[in-house]
Amino acid sequence: MRLQRLMTLCSVLALTGLAGCNNDTPQTSKTNQANAQTTAPGAPGAAPTWAYSGKTGIGTSYEQYVEGRYQASAPTGNVSKVWFSVTQGILTETMYGLIHEAQLKDMQFFIQGPDFLHSERDDTEHHIEYLHTDAKGNPLSLAYKLVNKDKQDRYQIEKHIATNPDNQSVVMKVIFTSNIDGITPHLVANPHIANTGINDKGWVEDNTLYASDGNSAMAIALKGSPIIGSAGFVGTSDLPTDLADGKVDWQYSSTGDTTGNVSLAASLPEMAKGSAEWEIALGFGDSAANANKAAQTSLKTGFAKVLANYNGEGEAVGWEDYLASLPSLPAMAAQATDGGKLAYTSAMVLKAQEDKSHAGALIASLSNPWGDIVPAVESSTGYKAVWPRDFYQVAMAFLALGDNETPKVAFEYLKKVQAGPDIEGYEGAPGWFLQKTHVDGTLEWYAVQLDQTAMPIMLGWRLWQAGILSDAEAKHWYTIMLKPAAEFLADGGEISLGWNKRTITPPYTQQERWEEQEGHSPSTTAAVIAGLVTAAEFAKFAGDSEGATKYLAKADEYRSKLIPRTYTTQGNLNKAPSNGKYFLRVNLNEDPNDQGKLLERNGQIALNESDIIDPGFLELVRYGVTKATDEHITESLVEIDDPALPDFLKVKYTVNVNGKQAVGWRRYGGDGYGETTSTGEGYGHGGTMHPDQRGRIWPFFTGERGHYELALAKADNGVSDSELTNLRNIYVSSMETFANEGLMLPEQVWDGVGDNSTYNYPVGTGTNSATPLAWTHAEYLKLLRSLADKEVWDHYTPVAKRYKK
């Protein structure tokens, strides 16, 4: 049925009594008049979910430390605690307060034409670019220009987005161009106040849209045009539902006292051919009044001034200043094959994923994996949380950039998430670092992962060697944080926290780096050995000779048993070119040749450990535990790279992305952490695990392999210029190819295996798992630093010297 044109702004104004119109204004129905300014029905609305996780951009204001904290006395002034993300051409999850506390799911335009109704996300072609760049095109701030075009060229929406560094708001300039007469834009927002989508209230007051949940509130204000605001419940009384028949049949000014999944809308005037420009501000606060104050202040300041301050132009201190403070960035960017664009972006992306209430708290990703199928009925961090493993990768990337402040603040933060008497409810041996926590230290996941206990020691040693930790500070942190960690790596012990009550006997780990299996893991053991050897360095300096002797003895013991515990000589992968000799992903006992079964995970049955290979053994080379030329390493690479393995077990893939070849690896054969092969639906869709789920290519493995190949090249009498060029052209170029249009690097990219009808990912592009992943950006930056130095960045000299044979 041909859609009817939406009623004009004047008719709505006449309906609500907010303004007058001439006598020729079409009259609305009695139903409309009866429903004007009444409470929206249909609570609680449709079941809420989080937003699509494949972000093409993230943003927040750059802030400076004062004595290791974010304070208004810094040159950057008031601390803005607002983060936003964009994907599919629209503003998506926007956080205020703590970095995981979402307040908005998404905000987009619905476009009403003479015979069509479009949503900006679903019905336009999207393009993203950076608003502020240098002469080479390198981004200088996390401010974006989004351009969404109608596929039939009837309209175009251009949006410029940043945050106000001086208050709690997101600002947006919109340039809407209509190429035909009779288009009416409607701005529609779906709040998720206080990090859920089910407990919100919404209302319209004084030309401003509001939503609240408890002590959290959001206000959306617009400059440049009058609006008609409405509030309703998603799927029952919201404007998009109302527009399904092509006309407005109701206009609700409030959702009343009943909470639910709220939608807010602002209808703008019908447009003739031409362009209109508006500025929009989303303000946040502990009350509606304070949220509105933030929004109105930003509108009064004006987008141009807010953007200049955000960028750090002129006297303002902003993102330009942070990039200029990184002494190693230019040399690292020179190793790139894209001119440095991804390097500059990665530096800012990592800094943007730090909480500002708890300085140093580095999260894994500003996203919620497969968020579009994950219910938003309870507060959730997703990946917006602290894992000491990811944390270590990011802190080491900051150190590679020459940022000496952030990794030190981050290192000192780690004490907050170390098991011991300060952790409520914990009993047992102290020293290990908690699996996953909120940035304020709130417990979330409790398993013991020994690599996450070793990496803080390794990070501390690097900071000390770089002179960022003074000798006095090194002794202090050894005593209160690193010695307890080393003791746990050496002795383990009984632990009790929540559901988790067991005895840990290192290097047997309760969970390896993929958080799915227990046992003896090559990658975990590599970190444990490196952690103990570097802990011994601290101990010697602190005068703890007994501790130093103990830690080195334990490291030697773990290394001597590494091959007998984790390297099979009778593996099932024994068809040429393989000879059946390789590192297992993990071994649940002391015998790697017993064809044991792994634990059932991610919808997969208990797989034979001999079938499952994982490139994590390359960490043995990276940290200095094993030489790059060691036969156990080189033989294991044969299986990892074997192109003849069936897709279920295959690890290495080469994909073509827009005419460029990129090489990547999966986490391990048999990985079930990804979309299904039958329909391409997201991980755990419907709330259950599925046997045909498949983990895809993880781009940071490309960086890890590049590091190994650099170590191998160096082992053969140094690294030549031609070898460096080859490493850049394969590994650096591949990682850059995996970045999306907004230069965000994903957790996973689509490998082309199985049905893809749900999401239609092009091969080699990021999936809906988590983008940007901090670990991936960190690995890319560390690879650039390693190539610039001709030395592997994460290499530990005391470890390599001890085990050089």
XYZ file of C-alpha atoms in Angstrom, residues 4-699:
696
model
C 0.631 8.479 3.219
C 2.700 11.540 3.876
C 3.402 12.259 7.519
C 1.491 15.235 8.884
C 3.454 18.469 8.796
C 5.074 20.182 11.731
C 2.418 22.886 11.692
C -0.392 20.387 12.104
C 1.395 18.851 15.085
C 1.987 22.266 16.585
C -1.670 23.079 16.203
C -2.564 19.749 17.756
C -0.427 20.278 20.831
C -1.186 23.958 21.243
C 2.532 24.792 21.288
C 2.252 27.240 18.344
C -0.203 28.569 15.825
C -0.565 27.754 12.115
C -2.627 29.345 9.371
C -6.166 28.219 8.631
C -5.032 26.100 5.685
C -3.258 23.628 7.987
C -4.714 20.117 7.574
C -6.661 19.047 10.626
C -5.766 15.921 12.541
C -8.162 13.173 13.490
C -10.157 13.075 16.710
C -7.990 10.152 17.720
C -4.907 12.337 17.460
C -6.542 15.087 19.467
C -7.565 12.648 22.177
C -4.046 11.211 22.439
C -2.147 14.510 22.405
C 0.033 15.059 25.479
C -1.105 11.866 27.171
C 0.861 9.040 28.711
C 2.194 6.431 26.300
C 0.663 2.949 26.607
C 2.293 -0.384 25.867
C 4.778 -0.678 28.736
C 7.308 -2.194 29.017
C 7.696 -2.399 25.231
C 9.778 -4.858 23.244
C 12.529 -6.812 24.976
C 15.696 -4.678 24.871
C 19.063 -5.755 23.526
C 22.458 -4.088 23.315
C 23.773 -2.523 20.130
C 25.650 -4.033 17.210
C 29.214 -4.615 18.400
C 31.191 -4.017 15.205
C 32.004 -0.367 15.872
C 33.492 1.804 13.149
C 34.496 4.456 15.656
C 34.736 5.264 19.348
C 35.311 8.575 21.045
C 35.874 10.360 24.329
C 37.690 13.478 25.430
C 41.394 13.329 26.177
C 42.126 14.145 29.812
C 45.434 14.602 31.626
C 46.509 13.136 34.945
C 47.274 15.025 38.110
C 49.337 12.803 40.412
C 48.038 9.677 38.732
C 44.375 10.675 38.818
C 41.961 12.502 36.570
C 41.155 15.839 38.173
C 39.728 19.180 37.078
C 42.946 20.904 38.161
C 44.716 19.403 35.129
C 45.355 21.606 32.071
C 42.480 19.761 30.372
C 40.061 21.178 32.967
C 36.786 19.507 33.920
C 36.915 15.746 33.483
C 34.486 14.479 30.856
C 33.325 10.956 31.692
C 31.438 10.318 28.473
C 32.282 7.740 25.780
C 30.442 7.099 22.521
C 30.574 4.606 19.695
C 29.374 4.650 16.112
C 28.497 1.854 13.728
C 26.306 1.358 10.661
C 26.253 5.111 10.209
C 24.676 5.988 13.551
C 25.514 6.858 17.127
C 25.380 3.696 19.238
C 26.241 2.723 22.814
C 27.110 5.879 24.724
C 28.460 5.668 28.265
C 28.518 8.140 31.120
C 30.000 7.694 34.595
C 32.047 4.501 34.663
C 33.207 3.370 31.256
C 30.776 0.428 31.142
C 27.689 2.380 32.208
C 25.710 2.712 28.974
C 23.024 5.403 28.835
C 22.020 5.116 25.163
C 21.649 2.123 22.877
C 21.408 4.097 19.636
C 20.144 7.268 17.989
C 19.303 7.640 14.330
C 17.041 9.412 11.886
C 13.889 7.942 10.449
C 13.190 9.585 7.110
C 9.627 10.024 5.827
C 9.227 10.705 2.131
C 6.242 10.997 -0.203
C 6.167 7.237 -0.707
C 8.785 5.734 1.602
C 9.822 5.394 5.233
C 13.511 4.701 5.918
C 15.656 4.085 8.935
C 19.063 5.674 8.603
C 20.839 2.524 9.773
C 19.078 0.030 7.517
C 18.283 1.956 4.350
C 21.290 4.137 3.562
C 24.845 3.657 2.350
C 27.323 4.556 5.104
C 30.679 6.291 5.001
C 32.915 7.372 7.884
C 36.016 9.544 8.025
C 37.972 11.530 10.594
C 37.172 15.197 11.060
C 40.651 16.264 12.119
C 43.764 14.974 10.349
C 47.297 16.076 9.553
C 48.666 16.776 6.076
C 49.323 13.052 5.581
C 45.763 12.119 6.468
C 46.656 10.719 9.896
C 43.791 11.190 12.380
C 44.518 13.739 15.097
C 41.396 13.183 17.220
C 38.571 10.705 17.702
C 36.015 12.998 16.043
C 34.091 11.647 13.082
C 32.157 12.637 10.007
C 29.414 10.159 9.098
C 27.776 10.446 5.687
C 24.658 8.375 5.007
C 23.205 8.493 1.508
C 19.875 7.309 0.223
C 20.454 4.578 -2.350
C 18.222 6.477 -4.801
C 19.911 9.812 -4.021
C 16.789 11.448 -2.588
C 18.569 12.680 0.542
C 21.890 12.690 2.389
C 22.640 12.962 6.116
C 26.033 14.228 7.233
C 26.857 14.099 10.948
C 29.898 15.378 12.833
C 30.374 13.826 16.291
C 32.605 14.490 19.317
C 32.293 14.918 23.074
C 32.533 18.167 24.990
C 35.770 17.952 27.007
C 34.434 20.505 29.486
C 31.220 18.760 30.553
C 29.218 15.554 30.336
C 27.825 15.592 26.801
C 28.097 14.292 23.271
C 27.739 16.920 20.548
C 26.655 16.436 16.969
C 26.290 18.704 13.948
C 23.835 17.469 11.331
C 23.636 18.653 7.735
C 20.524 17.177 6.146
C 20.208 17.567 2.379
C 16.931 16.820 0.628
C 17.046 16.360 -3.148
C 13.253 16.164 -3.454
C 10.337 17.943 -1.851
C 8.354 16.483 0.984
C 10.919 14.780 3.237
C 10.418 14.862 6.995
C 13.315 13.820 9.277
C 12.609 12.323 12.696
C 15.385 11.881 15.247
C 14.768 8.708 17.283
C 16.742 7.637 20.361
C 16.572 4.414 22.363
C 17.882 5.128 25.890
C 19.439 2.421 28.033
C 19.866 4.553 31.137
C 21.959 3.187 34.020
C 23.190 0.324 31.810
C 19.899 -1.493 31.225
C 17.112 -1.084 28.703
C 14.133 -2.064 30.840
C 13.908 0.428 33.711
C 13.690 3.771 31.908
C 11.182 6.605 31.969
C 10.930 9.104 29.134
C 9.299 12.480 28.663
C 9.322 15.710 26.653
C 9.620 19.100 28.295
C 10.509 22.555 26.941
C 11.544 21.283 23.534
C 13.929 18.737 25.105
C 13.798 14.937 25.279
C 14.543 13.248 28.600
C 15.107 9.752 29.940
C 15.996 8.629 33.435
C 16.538 5.604 35.630
C 17.138 6.249 39.308
C 19.931 8.785 39.725
C 20.994 8.719 36.075
C 19.474 10.955 33.414
C 19.940 11.979 29.795
C 18.691 15.075 27.993
C 18.645 15.511 24.203
C 18.418 19.093 22.990
C 18.555 20.542 19.471
C 19.550 23.943 18.075
C 18.576 25.177 14.642
C 14.937 24.196 14.347
C 11.790 23.708 16.408
C 10.912 20.100 17.146
C 7.899 18.123 18.181
C 8.965 15.634 20.793
C 7.358 12.353 21.719
C 8.015 9.513 24.129
C 6.837 5.924 23.971
C 7.744 2.295 24.455
C 9.749 0.474 21.783
C 7.567 -1.579 19.485
C 4.247 -0.529 21.015
C 3.887 3.244 21.278
C 7.082 4.699 19.810
C 7.239 6.900 16.738
C 8.726 4.249 14.370
C 5.825 1.936 15.202
C 3.368 4.776 14.695
C 4.903 5.616 11.314
C 4.384 2.101 9.973
C 1.174 3.223 8.252
C 2.756 6.435 6.976
C 1.121 8.889 9.342
C 1.207 10.021 12.971
C -1.771 8.773 14.942
C -0.565 9.647 18.422
C 1.721 12.095 20.193
C 2.717 11.103 23.719
C 4.661 13.486 25.920
C 5.542 10.968 28.652
C 5.817 7.290 29.434
C 4.419 8.011 32.894
C 5.475 6.236 36.044
C 5.751 2.809 34.440
C 9.272 1.899 33.364
C 10.314 -0.038 30.293
C 12.219 0.026 27.005
C 11.731 3.667 26.118
C 11.986 5.475 22.793
C 12.308 9.241 22.370
C 11.668 11.106 19.127
C 12.006 14.642 17.771
C 10.083 15.411 14.588
C 11.629 18.151 12.465
C 9.920 20.333 9.832
C 9.038 18.909 6.451
C 11.730 19.864 3.935
C 11.660 21.108 0.383
C 14.724 20.677 -1.826
C 17.787 22.049 -0.076
C 19.754 21.656 3.135
C 19.150 22.256 6.805
C 21.699 22.299 9.598
C 21.139 21.486 13.263
C 23.276 20.997 16.320
C 22.307 18.295 18.797
C 23.633 17.698 22.292
C 23.131 14.681 24.524
C 23.730 15.711 28.116
C 24.177 13.355 31.058
C 23.997 13.809 34.797
C 22.717 12.611 38.138
C 19.440 14.447 37.514
C 17.405 15.628 34.558
C 18.291 19.225 35.436
C 22.025 18.549 35.352
C 21.754 16.524 32.160
C 19.858 19.383 30.519
C 22.412 21.899 31.783
C 25.219 19.939 30.107
C 23.283 19.718 26.828
C 22.289 23.387 26.792
C 25.793 24.550 27.691
C 27.227 22.613 24.761
C 24.642 24.079 22.373
C 25.423 27.579 23.629
C 29.165 27.000 23.175
C 28.548 25.749 19.650
C 29.823 22.704 17.866
C 32.796 24.427 16.225
C 34.247 25.575 19.538
C 33.553 22.272 21.282
C 35.274 20.404 18.441
C 38.311 22.680 18.523
C 38.678 22.096 22.261
C 38.231 18.348 21.782
C 40.920 18.334 19.096
C 43.298 20.423 21.184
C 43.538 23.299 18.741
C 45.002 26.620 19.833
C 45.311 27.014 23.592
C 43.037 24.057 24.317
C 44.611 20.778 25.455
C 43.162 17.805 23.598
C 43.947 14.819 21.402
C 46.578 16.690 19.368
C 48.551 17.160 22.559
C 48.394 13.499 23.507
C 49.684 12.392 20.109
C 52.438 14.995 20.243
C 53.525 13.602 23.641
C 54.346 10.169 22.169
C 58.022 10.292 21.137
C 58.084 6.868 19.478
C 54.936 7.285 17.383
C 56.562 8.857 14.285
C 59.171 6.094 13.989
C 56.518 3.452 14.542
C 54.224 5.032 11.941
C 57.126 4.904 9.484
C 56.951 1.087 9.669
C 53.317 1.097 8.532
C 52.190 0.451 4.974
C 49.226 2.833 5.186
C 51.221 6.003 5.879
C 50.622 5.817 9.640
C 46.850 6.241 9.776
C 46.186 3.082 11.775
C 49.115 3.788 14.114
C 47.792 7.229 15.048
C 44.281 5.861 15.433
C 45.438 2.923 17.552
C 47.259 5.196 19.980
C 44.059 7.168 20.598
C 41.802 4.110 20.653
C 43.857 2.561 23.461
C 43.860 5.764 25.497
C 40.090 6.076 24.986
C 39.533 2.687 26.621
C 40.649 3.800 30.073
C 38.150 4.634 32.794
C 38.332 8.177 34.183
C 36.962 7.555 37.664
C 39.539 4.813 38.233
C 42.630 5.995 36.391
C 44.658 3.185 34.888
C 41.711 0.819 34.515
C 42.182 -0.427 30.947
C 39.280 -2.344 29.441
C 39.239 -4.970 26.685
C 36.810 -3.283 24.283
C 34.220 -0.524 24.260
C 31.620 -3.024 23.067
C 29.317 -5.862 24.056
C 29.993 -8.926 21.837
C 27.083 -9.805 19.545
C 25.171 -7.130 21.433
C 22.244 -7.131 19.035
C 21.207 -10.579 20.302
C 22.159 -10.093 23.964
C 19.291 -9.075 26.313
C 19.770 -5.708 28.000
C 17.539 -6.455 30.979
C 20.395 -6.584 33.497
C 23.462 -4.395 33.844
C 26.298 -5.861 31.797
C 29.907 -4.905 31.159
C 30.413 -7.050 28.067
C 34.064 -6.410 27.198
C 34.035 -3.045 28.987
C 35.887 -4.592 31.919
C 39.373 -5.370 33.217
C 41.200 -8.573 32.282
C 44.852 -8.390 33.441
C 45.894 -10.239 30.268
C 44.399 -7.728 27.833
C 45.464 -5.031 30.285
C 49.105 -6.111 30.005
C 49.006 -6.007 26.197
C 47.637 -2.468 26.221
C 50.021 -1.189 28.895
C 52.968 -2.564 26.923
C 51.701 -0.777 23.803
C 51.599 2.514 25.708
C 55.167 1.872 26.803
C 56.122 1.179 23.168
C 54.650 4.546 22.153
C 56.723 6.344 24.753
C 53.762 7.154 26.985
C 55.409 6.835 30.390
C 52.452 7.990 32.471
C 49.620 5.684 31.456
C 51.418 2.330 31.954
C 52.666 3.407 35.372
C 49.207 4.498 36.506
C 47.837 1.262 35.062
C 50.446 -0.858 36.846
C 49.614 0.745 40.180
C 45.892 0.190 39.525
C 46.456 -3.577 39.395
C 46.715 -3.815 43.157
C 42.956 -3.170 43.199
C 42.299 -6.476 41.417
C 44.753 -8.764 43.232
C 43.350 -11.561 45.371
C 44.054 -11.193 49.051
C 42.568 -9.941 52.297
C 41.363 -6.709 50.655
C 39.004 -8.637 48.358
C 35.679 -9.135 50.092
C 34.798 -12.794 50.506
C 38.195 -14.136 49.492
C 39.941 -16.826 51.489
C 43.126 -18.678 50.710
C 46.540 -18.080 49.182
C 46.972 -14.445 48.122
C 48.712 -13.015 45.081
C 46.828 -14.094 41.966
C 45.006 -11.500 39.880
C 41.249 -11.700 39.420
C 39.933 -13.034 36.127
C 37.533 -10.198 35.219
C 36.355 -7.195 37.201
C 34.516 -3.941 36.715
C 36.829 -0.927 36.571
C 35.957 -0.129 40.199
C 37.119 -3.605 41.249
C 33.661 -5.153 41.518
C 34.033 -8.901 41.072
C 32.564 -10.501 37.972
C 34.426 -13.703 37.012
C 36.519 -15.687 39.492
C 38.699 -18.287 37.777
C 42.479 -18.419 38.257
C 44.471 -17.785 35.087
C 48.164 -18.007 35.821
C 49.280 -15.908 32.851
C 47.193 -13.062 34.294
C 49.186 -13.400 37.514
C 52.552 -13.441 35.733
C 51.969 -10.487 33.421
C 51.770 -7.786 36.117
C 55.246 -8.874 37.260
C 56.514 -8.716 33.680
C 54.982 -5.273 33.196
C 56.482 -4.028 36.458
C 59.933 -5.230 35.424
C 59.706 -3.399 32.090
C 58.640 -0.197 33.824
C 61.521 -0.512 36.260
C 64.060 -1.157 33.511
C 62.762 1.882 31.613
C 63.261 4.059 34.693
C 59.540 4.755 34.968
C 59.515 2.992 38.321
C 62.282 4.306 40.539
C 64.374 1.884 42.573
C 62.430 2.866 45.688
C 59.126 2.299 43.891
C 60.356 -1.031 42.544
C 61.079 -2.244 46.089
C 57.719 -0.972 47.298
C 55.692 -2.682 44.597
C 57.729 -5.852 44.862
C 56.898 -6.062 48.553
C 53.183 -5.323 48.402
C 52.140 -6.734 45.010
C 54.749 -8.596 42.969
C 56.204 -10.894 45.641
C 52.726 -12.267 46.550
C 52.145 -12.885 42.837
C 55.479 -14.676 42.479
C 54.776 -16.781 45.566
C 51.499 -17.880 44.030
C 53.203 -18.757 40.716
C 55.727 -20.817 42.670
C 53.502 -22.505 45.224
C 49.855 -22.017 44.263
C 47.586 -23.028 47.106
C 43.981 -23.277 48.155
C 41.642 -20.558 46.976
C 38.032 -19.760 47.823
C 36.009 -17.028 46.155
C 32.346 -17.343 45.300
C 31.775 -20.603 43.475
C 35.505 -21.181 43.001
C 36.969 -23.400 45.698
C 39.974 -25.512 44.727
C 43.703 -26.036 45.018
C 45.925 -24.504 42.335
C 49.201 -26.272 41.535
C 51.275 -24.209 39.051
C 51.978 -24.273 36.215
C 48.723 -26.232 35.837
C 46.238 -23.427 35.353
C 42.539 -23.406 36.113
C 42.044 -21.531 32.831
C 44.425 -20.760 29.965
C 44.356 -17.538 27.975
C 41.079 -18.366 26.235
C 39.357 -18.906 29.580
C 37.924 -22.238 28.505
C 40.201 -25.112 29.523
C 42.301 -26.127 32.504
C 45.623 -27.880 32.329
C 49.174 -27.374 31.123
C 49.224 -24.668 28.455
C 52.341 -23.656 26.483
C 51.323 -19.983 26.345
C 50.419 -19.869 30.043
C 53.630 -21.646 31.023
C 55.640 -19.170 28.940
C 54.187 -16.276 30.934
C 54.644 -18.066 34.263
C 58.330 -18.723 33.568
C 58.899 -15.124 32.437
C 57.038 -13.869 35.491
C 59.150 -15.900 37.886
C 62.462 -14.946 36.278
C 61.617 -11.243 36.318
C 60.311 -11.580 39.891
C 63.739 -12.966 40.809
C 65.301 -9.788 39.405
C 63.148 -7.735 41.748
C 63.937 -10.060 44.638
C 67.700 -9.785 44.159
C 67.486 -6.008 44.118
C 65.264 -5.953 47.204
C 67.659 -8.172 49.134
C 65.302 -11.150 49.100
C 67.877 -13.755 48.103
C 65.708 -16.602 49.348
C 62.852 -15.495 47.127
C 65.141 -15.053 44.125
C 66.550 -18.565 44.508
C 63.087 -20.046 44.912
C 61.602 -18.283 41.877
C 64.454 -19.249 39.579
C 64.325 -22.847 40.731
C 60.619 -23.018 40.024
C 61.068 -21.388 36.610
C 63.751 -23.945 35.747
C 61.511 -26.789 36.897
C 58.578 -25.582 34.805
C 60.761 -25.170 31.741
C 62.352 -28.611 32.121
C 58.902 -30.202 32.151
C 57.387 -28.038 29.413
C 58.064 -30.434 26.538
C 57.144 -33.626 28.449
C 53.850 -32.020 29.503
C 52.676 -30.130 26.418
C 54.410 -31.524 23.304
C 52.963 -34.615 21.659
C 55.111 -36.951 19.592
C 52.168 -39.150 18.618
C 49.633 -36.580 17.483
C 46.641 -37.324 15.285
C 47.706 -34.580 12.865
C 50.324 -36.785 11.227
C 49.659 -36.628 7.512
C 52.376 -35.003 5.411
C 53.699 -32.400 5.821
C 53.033 -33.062 9.508
C 54.908 -35.731 11.420
C 52.613 -35.842 14.446
C 54.978 -33.819 16.633
C 53.678 -30.483 17.924
C 52.608 -28.450 20.921
C 49.096 -29.177 22.124
C 46.792 -26.298 22.831
C 46.430 -27.613 26.396
C 46.970 -30.909 28.193
C 44.768 -31.838 31.157
C 47.367 -34.178 32.671
C 51.082 -34.998 32.523
C 50.916 -37.166 29.360
C 50.544 -35.345 26.005
C 50.383 -38.659 24.129
C 47.388 -40.226 25.851
C 44.749 -38.882 23.435
C 42.907 -37.278 26.329
C 39.670 -35.338 26.039
C 39.263 -31.608 26.535
C 36.345 -30.063 28.415
C 33.157 -29.344 26.488
C 33.045 -25.659 25.630
C 31.203 -23.260 23.317
C 28.788 -25.928 22.133
C 31.606 -28.308 21.143
C 31.853 -31.874 22.360
C 34.821 -33.060 24.429
C 37.423 -32.860 21.660
C 40.559 -34.979 21.486
C 43.423 -32.844 22.785
C 45.676 -34.219 20.049
C 43.432 -32.704 17.355
C 43.518 -29.174 18.721
C 46.412 -26.843 17.966
C 46.901 -23.251 19.062
C 49.599 -20.764 17.923
C 49.972 -19.619 21.535
C 53.206 -21.632 21.845
C 54.914 -18.755 19.992
C 54.787 -16.851 23.294
C 57.640 -19.139 24.380
C 59.822 -17.425 21.781
C 58.469 -13.945 22.370
C 59.261 -13.947 26.109
C 62.654 -15.639 25.707
C 61.838 -19.085 27.101
C 62.682 -20.865 23.833
C 64.762 -19.943 20.771
C 62.986 -19.176 17.505
C 64.927 -21.984 15.818
C 64.003 -24.643 18.385
C 62.732 -27.737 16.565
C 59.673 -28.012 18.803
C 58.625 -24.550 17.596
C 59.383 -25.074 13.919
C 57.721 -28.494 13.809
C 54.588 -27.119 15.481
C 54.342 -24.375 12.872
C 53.851 -27.033 10.215
C 50.502 -28.020 11.720
C 49.468 -24.446 12.479
C 49.994 -23.469 8.840
C 48.750 -26.704 7.234
C 46.307 -25.717 4.455
C 45.088 -29.290 4.043
C 43.464 -29.592 7.455
C 39.644 -29.746 7.427
C 38.018 -26.396 8.191
C 36.958 -27.565 11.634
C 40.616 -28.040 12.650
C 42.304 -25.595 10.277
C 43.939 -22.548 11.857
C 45.627 -20.465 9.143
C 43.669 -18.643 6.435
C 44.630 -16.281 3.643
C 41.777 -14.038 2.562
C 41.275 -11.474 -0.175
C 39.929 -8.136 1.058
C 39.146 -5.665 -1.706
C 41.938 -7.049 -3.828
C 44.515 -7.248 -1.013
C 45.763 -10.514 0.435
C 45.756 -10.792 4.226
C 46.941 -13.668 6.370
C 45.357 -14.613 9.687
C 44.915 -17.390 12.221
C 42.070 -18.703 14.352
C 42.579 -19.189 18.102
C 42.687 -22.952 17.680
C 41.131 -25.767 15.717
C 37.644 -26.669 16.938
C 37.023 -23.161 18.292
C 33.310 -22.563 18.894
C 33.436 -18.878 19.910
C 31.788 -17.345 16.869
C 28.896 -17.410 14.442
C 27.219 -20.626 13.382
C 28.205 -22.247 10.100
C 24.597 -23.146 9.274
C 23.012 -19.673 9.390
C 25.749 -17.240 10.390
C 23.803 -16.277 13.511
C 25.712 -14.762 16.409
C 27.405 -16.663 19.201
C 24.920 -18.092 21.688
C 21.876 -16.831 19.797
C 18.653 -17.714 21.532
C 20.532 -17.978 24.824
C 22.031 -21.417 24.108
C 25.238 -22.871 22.711
C 25.147 -24.464 19.257
C 27.399 -27.268 17.986
C 28.044 -25.507 14.666
C 29.405 -22.319 16.225
C 32.795 -21.435 14.784
C 35.494 -19.085 16.010
C 36.924 -17.022 13.165
C 40.255 -15.320 12.358
C 41.703 -13.204 15.182
C 43.881 -10.437 13.652
